Structure formats: C-alpha cells, structure tokens
PDB file of C-alpha atoms and ligand atoms in Angstrom:
ATOM      1  CA  MET A   1     100.574  97.156  71.540  1.00 49.00           C
ATOM      2  CA  ALA A   2     101.817 101.219  70.667  1.00 55.00           C
ATOM      3  CA  HIS A   3     105.781 101.815  71.302  1.00 83.00           C
ATOM      4  CA  ARG A   4     106.605 104.463  73.237  1.00 95.00           C
ATOM      5  CA  THR A   5     108.782 105.981  74.031  1.00 97.00           C
ATOM      6  CA  PRO A   6     109.654 106.757  78.032  1.00 98.00           C
ATOM      7  CA  ILE A   7     109.667 110.326  79.782  1.00 98.00           C
ATOM      8  CA  VAL A   8     111.722 111.180  82.118  1.00 98.00           C
ATOM      9  CA  VAL A   9     111.507 114.326  84.191  1.00 99.00           C
ATOM     10  CA  GLY A  10     112.666 116.059  87.694  1.00 98.00           C
ATOM     11  CA  ASN A  11     110.063 118.438  89.039  1.00 98.00           C
ATOM     12  CA  TRP A  12     112.656 120.378  90.496  1.00 98.00           C
ATOM     13  CA  LYS A  13     109.977 122.344  93.031  1.00 98.00           C
ATOM     14  CA  LEU A  14     110.763 125.528  94.846  1.00 98.00           C
ATOM     15  CA  HIS A  15     114.421 123.877  95.773  1.00 98.00           C
ATOM     16  CA  LYS A  16     117.497 125.330  94.113  1.00 98.00           C
ATOM     17  CA  ASN A  17     118.675 128.742  92.359  1.00 98.00           C
ATOM     18  CA  ILE A  18     120.597 130.258  89.584  1.00 98.00           C
ATOM     19  CA  ALA A  19     123.864 128.821  90.293  1.00 98.00           C
ATOM     20  CA  GLU A  20     122.731 125.369  92.212  1.00 98.00           C
ATOM     21  CA  ALA A  21     120.155 124.485  88.815  1.00 98.00           C
ATOM     22  CA  THR A  22     123.344 124.679  86.183  1.00 98.00           C
ATOM     23  CA  ALA A  23     125.685 123.321  88.349  1.00 98.00           C
ATOM     24  CA  LEU A  24     122.874 120.310  88.462  1.00 98.00           C
ATOM     25  CA  VAL A  25     121.448 120.557  84.652  1.00 98.00           C
ATOM     26  CA  THR A  26     125.652 120.152  83.937  1.00 98.00           C
ATOM     27  CA  GLU A  27     125.637 117.423  85.906  1.00 98.00           C
ATOM     28  CA  LEU A  28     123.406 116.221  84.002  1.00 98.00           C
ATOM     29  CA  LYS A  29     123.839 115.834  80.938  1.00 98.00           C
ATOM     30  CA  ASN A  30     127.537 114.743  81.856  1.00 98.00           C
ATOM     31  CA  GLN A  31     125.865 112.083  82.865  1.00 98.00           C
ATOM     32  CA  LEU A  32     122.742 110.750  80.404  1.00 98.00           C
ATOM     33  CA  GLY A  33     124.111 113.726  77.586  1.00 97.00           C
ATOM     34  CA  THR A  34     123.608 110.095  75.399  1.00 96.00           C
ATOM     35  CA  VAL A  35     120.590 108.516  75.718  1.00 97.00           C
ATOM     36  CA  ARG A  36     118.406 108.574  73.122  1.00 96.00           C
ATOM     37  CA  ASP A  37     115.758 106.009  74.432  1.00 97.00           C
ATOM     38  CA  VAL A  38     113.795 108.446  76.762  1.00 98.00           C
ATOM     39  CA  GLU A  39     113.232 111.367  76.617  1.00 98.00           C
ATOM     40  CA  ILE A  40     114.478 113.431  79.177  1.00 98.00           C
ATOM     41  CA  GLY A  41     113.367 117.016  81.388  1.00 98.00           C
ATOM     42  CA  VAL A  42     113.786 119.341  84.233  1.00 98.00           C
ATOM     43  CA  ALA A  43     111.172 121.626  85.470  1.00 99.00           C
ATOM     44  CA  PRO A  44     112.969 123.747  87.210  1.00 98.00           C
ATOM     45  CA  VAL A  45     111.411 127.398  89.190  1.00 98.00           C
ATOM     46  CA  PHE A  46     111.154 130.167  87.376  1.00 98.00           C
ATOM     47  CA  THR A  47     113.714 132.340  88.305  1.00 98.00           C
ATOM     48  CA  SER A  48     116.089 129.368  86.278  1.00 98.00           C
ATOM     49  CA  LEU A  49     114.545 128.887  83.167  1.00 98.00           C
ATOM     50  CA  SER A  50     116.755 131.249  80.969  1.00 98.00           C
ATOM     51  CA  ALA A  51     120.502 130.097  83.133  1.00 98.00           C
ATOM     52  CA  VAL A  52     119.369 126.734  83.092  1.00 98.00           C
ATOM     53  CA  ALA A  53     117.821 127.203  78.930  1.00 98.00           C
ATOM     54  CA  LYS A  54     121.480 127.938  78.031  1.00 98.00           C
ATOM     55  CA  ARG A  55     122.869 125.328  79.676  1.00 98.00           C
ATOM     56  CA  VAL A  56     120.309 122.616  77.612  1.00 98.00           C
ATOM     57  CA  GLU A  57     120.760 124.092  74.139  1.00 97.00           C
ATOM     58  CA  GLY A  58     121.905 121.645  71.748  1.00 96.00           C
ATOM     59  CA  SER A  59     121.175 118.769  74.009  1.00 97.00           C
ATOM     60  CA  ASN A  60     118.923 115.628  74.811  1.00 98.00           C
ATOM     61  CA  LEU A  61     117.542 117.679  78.103  1.00 98.00           C
ATOM     62  CA  LEU A  62     114.462 119.074  77.563  1.00 98.00           C
ATOM     63  CA  LEU A  63     113.379 122.420  79.786  1.00 98.00           C
ATOM     64  CA  GLY A  64     110.151 122.714  81.237  1.00 98.00           C
ATOM     65  CA  ALA A  65     108.028 125.018  83.789  1.00 99.00           C
ATOM     66  CA  GLN A  66     106.057 123.842  86.620  1.00 98.00           C
ATOM     67  CA  ASP A  67     103.208 125.668  86.005  1.00 98.00           C
ATOM     68  CA  CYS A  68     101.736 128.232  83.579  1.00 98.00           C
ATOM     69  CA  PHE A  69      99.084 130.319  83.331  1.00 98.00           C
ATOM     70  CA  TYR A  70      95.704 130.488  81.123  1.00 98.00           C
ATOM     71  CA  GLU A  71      96.164 133.533  79.987  1.00 98.00           C
ATOM     72  CA  SER A  72      98.081 135.269  77.591  1.00 97.00           C
ATOM     73  CA  GLY A  73      99.179 138.459  78.912  1.00 97.00           C
ATOM     74  CA  GLY A  74      97.173 141.887  81.334  1.00 98.00           C
ATOM     75  CA  ALA A  75      96.858 142.494  84.640  1.00 98.00           C
ATOM     76  CA  PHE A  76      97.398 139.083  86.425  1.00 98.00           C
ATOM     77  CA  THR A  77     100.101 139.507  89.065  1.00 98.00           C
ATOM     78  CA  GLY A  78     102.628 136.760  89.217  1.00 97.00           C
ATOM     79  CA  GLU A  79     101.526 135.040  86.325  1.00 98.00           C
ATOM     80  CA  VAL A  80     103.774 134.116  83.599  1.00 98.00           C
ATOM     81  CA  SER A  81     102.568 133.199  80.182  1.00 98.00           C
ATOM     82  CA  ALA A  82     103.061 130.069  77.759  1.00 98.00           C
ATOM     83  CA  ALA A  83     104.086 132.611  75.128  1.00 98.00           C
ATOM     84  CA  MET A  84     107.011 133.491  77.999  1.00 98.00           C
ATOM     85  CA  LEU A  85     107.682 130.324  78.179  1.00 98.00           C
ATOM     86  CA  LEU A  86     108.380 129.670  75.166  1.00 98.00           C
ATOM     87  CA  ASP A  87     110.441 133.028  74.522  1.00 98.00           C
ATOM     88  CA  VAL A  88     112.260 131.684  76.988  1.00 98.00           C
ATOM     89  CA  GLY A  89     113.436 127.801  75.732  1.00 98.00           C
ATOM     90  CA  CYS A  90     110.895 125.998  77.785  1.00 98.00           C
ATOM     91  CA  GLN A  91     109.935 122.774  75.677  1.00 98.00           C
ATOM     92  CA  PHE A  92     107.001 122.144  77.749  1.00 98.00           C
ATOM     93  CA  ALA A  93     105.022 122.957  80.538  1.00 99.00           C
ATOM     94  CA  ILE A  94     103.681 120.312  84.032  1.00 99.00           C
ATOM     95  CA  VAL A  95     100.104 121.542  84.984  1.00 98.00           C
ATOM     96  CA  GLY A  96      98.254 120.059  87.813  1.00 98.00           C
ATOM     97  CA  HIS A  97     100.163 119.356  90.048  1.00 98.00           C
ATOM     98  CA  SER A  98      98.868 118.156  93.408  1.00 98.00           C
ATOM     99  CA  GLU A  99     100.119 120.633  95.540  1.00 98.00           C
ATOM    100  CA  ARG A 100      99.328 123.244  93.402  1.00 98.00           C
ATOM    101  CA  ARG A 101      95.151 121.602  93.101  1.00 98.00           C
ATOM    102  CA  ALA A 102      95.647 122.043  97.365  1.00 97.00           C
ATOM    103  CA  MET A 103      97.588 124.690  97.702  1.00 98.00           C
ATOM    104  CA  PHE A 104      97.456 127.326  94.799  1.00 97.00           C
ATOM    105  CA  GLY A 105      93.049 126.633  93.401  1.00 96.00           C
ATOM    106  CA  ASP A 106      93.765 124.558  90.335  1.00 98.00           C
ATOM    107  CA  THR A 107      90.301 123.420  89.873  1.00 98.00           C
ATOM    108  CA  ASP A 108      89.715 120.627  87.764  1.00 98.00           C
ATOM    109  CA  ALA A 109      88.081 123.660  85.545  1.00 98.00           C
ATOM    110  CA  VAL A 110      91.555 125.600  85.879  1.00 98.00           C
ATOM    111  CA  VAL A 111      94.346 123.277  85.210  1.00 98.00           C
ATOM    112  CA  ALA A 112      91.614 121.467  81.979  1.00 98.00           C
ATOM    113  CA  LYS A 113      92.508 125.533  80.951  1.00 98.00           C
ATOM    114  CA  LYS A 114      96.052 125.852  81.555  1.00 98.00           C
ATOM    115  CA  THR A 115      96.477 122.388  79.243  1.00 98.00           C
ATOM    116  CA  ARG A 116      94.671 124.305  76.510  1.00 98.00           C
ATOM    117  CA  ALA A 117      96.819 127.658  76.868  1.00 98.00           C
ATOM    118  CA  VAL A 118     100.022 125.328  77.893  1.00 98.00           C
ATOM    119  CA  LEU A 119      99.078 122.930  73.895  1.00 98.00           C
ATOM    120  CA  ASP A 120      98.147 126.928  72.193  1.00 98.00           C
ATOM    121  CA  GLY A 121     101.416 128.365  73.642  1.00 98.00           C
ATOM    122  CA  GLY A 122     103.138 125.521  70.761  1.00 98.00           C
ATOM    123  CA  LEU A 123     104.764 123.316  74.099  1.00 98.00           C
ATOM    124  CA  ARG A 124     103.942 120.568  75.333  1.00 98.00           C
ATOM    125  CA  ALA A 125     102.157 119.618  78.006  1.00 98.00           C
ATOM    126  CA  ILE A 126     102.434 116.968  82.066  1.00 99.00           C
ATOM    127  CA  VAL A 127      99.275 117.105  83.281  1.00 98.00           C
ATOM    128  CA  CYS A 128      98.993 115.614  86.694  1.00 98.00           C
ATOM    129  CA  VAL A 129      95.982 113.512  87.792  1.00 98.00           C
ATOM    130  CA  GLY A 130      95.818 111.433  91.436  1.00 98.00           C
ATOM    131  CA  GLU A 131      93.805 111.162  95.077  1.00 98.00           C
ATOM    132  CA  THR A 132      94.205 111.770  98.665  1.00 97.00           C
ATOM    133  CA  GLU A 133      94.696 108.909 100.288  1.00 96.00           C
ATOM    134  CA  SER A 134      91.872 109.991 101.771  1.00 96.00           C
ATOM    135  CA  GLU A 135      89.699 109.064  98.592  1.00 97.00           C
ATOM    136  CA  ARG A 136      92.373 105.444  98.242  1.00 96.00           C
ATOM    137  CA  ASP A 137      90.990 104.345 101.586  1.00 95.00           C
ATOM    138  CA  ALA A 138      87.412 105.397 100.765  1.00 97.00           C
ATOM    139  CA  GLY A 139      87.885 103.589  97.079  1.00 97.00           C
ATOM    140  CA  LYS A 140      87.191 106.891  95.477  1.00 98.00           C
ATOM    141  CA  THR A 141      90.433 106.359  93.617  1.00 98.00           C
ATOM    142  CA  THR A 142      89.744 105.663  89.531  1.00 97.00           C
ATOM    143  CA  GLU A 143      86.263 108.621  90.103  1.00 98.00           C
ATOM    144  CA  ARG A 144      88.639 111.214  91.169  1.00 98.00           C
ATOM    145  CA  VAL A 145      90.999 110.146  88.357  1.00 98.00           C
ATOM    146  CA  GLY A 146      88.880 110.090  86.024  1.00 98.00           C
ATOM    147  CA  THR A 147      87.585 113.031  87.324  1.00 98.00           C
ATOM    148  CA  GLN A 148      90.623 114.505  87.043  1.00 98.00           C
ATOM    149  CA  LEU A 149      90.932 113.838  82.972  1.00 98.00           C
ATOM    150  CA  SER A 150      87.721 113.977  81.941  1.00 97.00           C
ATOM    151  CA  ALA A 151      88.304 116.977  82.837  1.00 98.00           C
ATOM    152  CA  VAL A 152      91.308 117.374  80.891  1.00 98.00           C
ATOM    153  CA  LEU A 153      89.629 115.720  77.981  1.00 97.00           C
ATOM    154  CA  GLU A 154      87.264 117.778  77.032  1.00 96.00           C
ATOM    155  CA  ILE A 155      89.219 120.494  75.672  1.00 97.00           C
ATOM    156  CA  LEU A 156      91.824 118.079  73.753  1.00 97.00           C
ATOM    157  CA  SER A 157      91.724 117.411  70.105  1.00 95.00           C
ATOM    158  CA  SER A 158      93.735 113.665  68.642  1.00 94.00           C
ATOM    159  CA  ASP A 159      96.486 116.238  67.262  1.00 94.00           C
ATOM    160  CA  ASP A 160      97.359 117.371  70.173  1.00 96.00           C
ATOM    161  CA  LEU A 161      97.935 114.153  72.053  1.00 96.00           C
ATOM    162  CA  GLU A 162     101.478 114.012  70.588  1.00 95.00           C
ATOM    163  CA  ARG A 163     101.924 116.980  72.936  1.00 97.00           C
ATOM    164  CA  VAL A 164     100.512 115.673  76.402  1.00 98.00           C
ATOM    165  CA  VAL A 165     101.610 113.363  78.832  1.00 98.00           C
ATOM    166  CA  ILE A 166      99.697 111.668  81.963  1.00 98.00           C
ATOM    167  CA  ALA A 167     101.495 112.017  84.689  1.00 98.00           C
ATOM    168  CA  TYR A 168      99.930 109.936  87.492  1.00 98.00           C
ATOM    169  CA  GLU A 169     100.807 110.695  90.703  1.00 98.00           C
ATOM    170  CA  PRO A 170      99.199 109.438  94.400  1.00 98.00           C
ATOM    171  CA  VAL A 171      99.182 112.352  97.279  1.00 97.00           C
ATOM    172  CA  TRP A 172      99.730 110.137  99.354  1.00 96.00           C
ATOM    173  CA  ALA A 173     102.912 109.755  97.660  1.00 96.00           C
ATOM    174  CA  ILE A 174     104.309 112.641  96.885  1.00 95.00           C
ATOM    175  CA  GLY A 175     107.344 113.626  99.283  1.00 92.00           C
ATOM    176  CA  THR A 176     106.075 110.736 101.777  1.00 92.00           C
ATOM    177  CA  GLY A 177     108.546 107.586 100.421  1.00 89.00           C
ATOM    178  CA  ARG A 178     105.523 105.894 100.180  1.00 90.00           C
ATOM    179  CA  THR A 179     106.356 104.121  96.082  1.00 91.00           C
ATOM    180  CA  ALA A 180     102.497 103.258  95.252  1.00 92.00           C
ATOM    181  CA  THR A 181     103.439  99.632  94.826  1.00 96.00           C
ATOM    182  CA  PRO A 182     104.371  98.620  90.419  1.00 97.00           C
ATOM    183  CA  ALA A 183     101.132  96.981  90.782  1.00 97.00           C
ATOM    184  CA  GLN A 184      98.837 100.003  92.844  1.00 97.00           C
ATOM    185  CA  ALA A 185     100.007 101.758  90.425  1.00 98.00           C
ATOM    186  CA  GLN A 186     100.028  99.948  87.318  1.00 98.00           C
ATOM    187  CA  GLU A 187      95.174  99.183  87.657  1.00 98.00           C
ATOM    188  CA  VAL A 188      95.454 102.891  87.586  1.00 98.00           C
ATOM    189  CA  HIS A 189      97.657 103.374  84.666  1.00 98.00           C
ATOM    190  CA  ALA A 190      96.098 100.817  82.378  1.00 97.00           C
ATOM    191  CA  PHE A 191      92.317 102.722  83.907  1.00 98.00           C
ATOM    192  CA  ILE A 192      94.039 105.988  83.069  1.00 98.00           C
ATOM    193  CA  ARG A 193      94.687 104.586  79.071  1.00 97.00           C
ATOM    194  CA  LYS A 194      90.687 103.156  79.237  1.00 97.00           C
ATOM    195  CA  GLN A 195      89.628 105.949  79.069  1.00 96.00           C
ATOM    196  CA  MET A 196      92.409 107.652  76.324  1.00 96.00           C
ATOM    197  CA  ALA A 197      91.719 105.095  74.421  1.00 95.00           C
ATOM    198  CA  ALA A 198      87.494 105.387  74.657  1.00 95.00           C
ATOM    199  CA  ARG A 199      87.775 108.706  73.875  1.00 95.00           C
ATOM    200  CA  PHE A 200      90.575 108.722  70.885  1.00 95.00           C
ATOM    201  CA  SER A 201      91.326 105.475  70.003  1.00 92.00           C
ATOM    202  CA  SER A 202      94.840 104.165  68.858  1.00 90.00           C
ATOM    203  CA  ALA A 203      95.655 107.969  69.144  1.00 87.00           C
ATOM    204  CA  GLY A 204      95.234 107.519  73.127  1.00 88.00           C
ATOM    205  CA  GLU A 205      97.138 103.994  73.594  1.00 92.00           C
ATOM    206  CA  ALA A 206      99.765 106.290  71.976  1.00 93.00           C
ATOM    207  CA  VAL A 207     100.128 108.569  75.107  1.00 96.00           C
ATOM    208  CA  ARG A 208     102.007 108.343  76.823  1.00 97.00           C
ATOM    209  CA  ILE A 209     101.200 107.862  81.274  1.00 98.00           C
ATOM    210  CA  GLN A 210     104.145 108.828  83.871  1.00 98.00           C
ATOM    211  CA  TYR A 211     103.908 107.352  87.355  1.00 98.00           C
ATOM    212  CA  GLY A 212     105.374 110.294  90.081  1.00 98.00           C
ATOM    213  CA  GLY A 213     105.379 109.690  93.664  1.00 97.00           C
ATOM    214  CA  SER A 214     108.558 108.377  96.113  1.00 96.00           C
ATOM    215  CA  VAL A 215     109.833 107.310  92.424  1.00 97.00           C
ATOM    216  CA  LYS A 216     114.148 106.259  93.733  1.00 97.00           C
ATOM    217  CA  PRO A 217     116.505 104.215  92.856  1.00 98.00           C
ATOM    218  CA  ASP A 218     115.649 101.492  93.271  1.00 97.00           C
ATOM    219  CA  ASN A 219     112.460 101.266  92.927  1.00 97.00           C
ATOM    220  CA  ALA A 220     112.240 103.052  89.260  1.00 98.00           C
ATOM    221  CA  GLN A 221     113.177  99.725  87.201  1.00 97.00           C
ATOM    222  CA  ALA A 222     109.963  97.455  89.274  1.00 97.00           C
ATOM    223  CA  LEU A 223     107.526 100.480  88.727  1.00 97.00           C
ATOM    224  CA  MET A 224     108.854 101.291  84.062  1.00 97.00           C
ATOM    225  CA  SER A 225     108.575  97.628  83.404  1.00 96.00           C
ATOM    226  CA  GLU A 226     104.793  97.142  84.133  1.00 97.00           C
ATOM    227  CA  ALA A 227     102.578  98.039  80.469  1.00 96.00           C
ATOM    228  CA  ASP A 228     101.473 100.819  80.645  1.00 97.00           C
ATOM    229  CA  ILE A 229     104.209 102.403  82.887  1.00 98.00           C
ATOM    230  CA  ASP A 230     106.074 105.229  80.720  1.00 98.00           C
ATOM    231  CA  GLY A 231     108.618 106.971  82.727  1.00 98.00           C
ATOM    232  CA  ALA A 232     108.451 108.544  85.548  1.00 98.00           C
ATOM    233  CA  LEU A 233     108.170 112.915  87.042  1.00 98.00           C
ATOM    234  CA  VAL A 234     110.425 112.392  90.261  1.00 98.00           C
ATOM    235  CA  GLY A 235     110.358 114.993  92.332  1.00 98.00           C
ATOM    236  CA  GLY A 236     113.242 114.703  95.643  1.00 98.00           C
ATOM    237  CA  ALA A 237     115.334 112.538  93.516  1.00 98.00           C
ATOM    238  CA  SER A 238     115.384 114.521  90.770  1.00 98.00           C
ATOM    239  CA  LEU A 239     117.909 117.101  93.340  1.00 98.00           C
ATOM    240  CA  LYS A 240     120.385 114.378  92.863  1.00 98.00           C
ATOM    241  CA  ALA A 241     121.929 114.281  89.481  1.00 98.00           C
ATOM    242  CA  GLU A 242     123.488 110.587  90.340  1.00 98.00           C
ATOM    243  CA  ASP A 243     120.143 109.532  91.509  1.00 98.00           C
ATOM    244  CA  PHE A 244     118.158 111.107  88.527  1.00 98.00           C
ATOM    245  CA  ALA A 245     120.545 109.909  86.089  1.00 98.00           C
ATOM    246  CA  ALA A 246     119.735 105.999  87.417  1.00 98.00           C
ATOM    247  CA  ILE A 247     115.975 106.423  87.356  1.00 98.00           C
ATOM    248  CA  VAL A 248     116.569 107.723  83.286  1.00 98.00           C
ATOM    249  CA  LYS A 249     118.339 104.212  83.533  1.00 97.00           C
ATOM    250  CA  ALA A 250     116.692 102.216  84.499  1.00 97.00           C
ATOM    251  CA  SER A 251     113.666 103.669  82.493  1.00 97.00           C
ATOM    252  CA  ARG A 252     115.903 102.379  79.329  1.00 95.00           C
ATOM    253  CA  PRO A 253     113.284 100.185  76.405  1.00 92.00           C
ATOM    254  CA  ALA A 254     114.269  96.155  77.443  1.00 81.00           C
ATOM    255  CA  ARG A 255     116.482  95.813  73.996  1.00 64.00           C
TER     256      ARG A 255
HETATM  257  P1  LIG B   1     108.353 113.094  94.965  1.00 90.44           P
HETATM  258  O1  LIG B   1     109.139 111.907  93.936  1.00 90.44           O
HETATM  259  O2  LIG B   1     109.621 114.388  96.347  1.00 90.44           O
HETATM  260  O3  LIG B   1     107.380 112.277  95.597  1.00 90.44           O
HETATM  261  O4  LIG B   1     107.704 113.779  94.103  1.00 90.44           O
HETATM  262  C1  LIG B   1     106.518 113.398  93.369  1.00 90.44           C
HETATM  263  C2  LIG B   1     106.369 114.118  92.046  1.00 90.44           C
HETATM  264  O5  LIG B   1     105.556 115.358  92.842  1.00 90.44           O
HETATM  265  C3  LIG B   1     107.045 114.869  90.929  1.00 90.44           C
HETATM  266  O6  LIG B   1     106.407 116.146  90.609  1.00 90.44           O
END
C-alpha cells in the first residue's frame, strides 16, 4: 500500500478576527511545533491570512484559504485569486466546500475551474466532496460523490496529484455532531480511492483523502485507523487549540 503522510487541516470558517486568529495559531505552534509525521494546516478567513502568515512562517504549519476564485484578475467584485493567495503566504486553498456549494453557487463545474486555478497558481488544493442526507437515504452516495469527483478528475493530470488532497465531507455530518462511523467513511474513501486509481493507477493511490464532519478528539483515532482515511478536515473542533492538537496527535501514524 502506498505510504501516505496524514494531513489534518483546521477550517476555521467564518470565525476568529485577527487577534483571535493569531492567538490560536500561536497556541497551535506551541502544542504542535515538533510534529513532523503529520502535515498540519489552518484556513482562517481572508482578512486574517496576512497576520497568520507571519506567525506560521518557518514553522511546520501550512496556511490556506477557504476558497479561491478561478479568474486571475478583472472585474470580479469580492473575489480573490490564486496568485493573491500565494502572495499573502498561502500554501493551499480549500475548494468545493459543501457550504459554498449549497449557499454560494459553486457547481461541480465551478469547483473544477477553481481547482485548476489553485494548482496553476502554485498552491495545493483540498477538494471537498460529499453527499447530503437525502442523497444518502436515497442510496445515491457514491453516485453523487462520483459525479463531484469526476468533474475534478477531468481537469487533473498525474503531475498535479502530489498537490491534491480530496476531503470527503458528508453534508449530514458537518456541524451536527453526527459523525460518519469509521466504516461508513471508509466505504466512501475506498470508493474515491478506486476512482483515483482507475484514472491515475499508482499515482492515484498516493493521493491523500481526508475525512471531515464532526471530527473530535474522541472519534479521531477510530476514523484515522481506517485504511483509506489519511487525515481530517476539521471545523468546530479546530477552533480550540487543545482539541485540534489532540486530533492531530490521534492522526499520527502508528510506529
Ligand atoms: P465540523 O467539524 O464542524 O463538523 O465541520 C466540518 C467541516 O465542514 C470542515 O470543512
């Protein structure tokens, strides 16, 4: 099996002003500064990126944005480009989060364009996929996740894969406290892995697949011990340094 370094990222969503964000990242550096066997990232709001970038410089913490527009410049009020994210000190951007898909019109096609722009801009992309509760209840989980994934796979080449992470986030598990069971998550991760391998063979096997949706210190280890779960995309629990640090530590590979 391909060796994959776990990657755990805190998606801070619309939380934390500059002072709060810098305080949190400073605490994370204190608690996680020596971890080398897990990649760790934080994704603050746009307005905190610059301040947080200064704090993470030279550390083991990666900085990312929660979204990225696909055009590089022009009359696009309110948008931010990949080049600008690189300029402020980001190493990655999240694209296709279900909140953006549900509330801000990010279709599969838009997510594919954003993914391409992020990679072309020299950043890494965390691409989110996941089914709603009604899609799951209707037995359409793999169909929905498969469609979301194919739209992105179409614009990827094998050269991109090192800089791509897929995040499986079942919408019904986000912010609800209702985590997918390790077995439920593993089933979909294995499906995603199969799609990646079908398209890119062994290079596809090496792509990390994070789980997201009510990951907490007390359920992280069970999730991470599944074969195809390579880390976590954490919302609520990433806002408290101790909880996020505990999740990172629970994700460390067994030695
Ligand atoms: P919660 O961890 O709050 O469920 O959020 C998950 C998520 O949406 C991360 O992107």
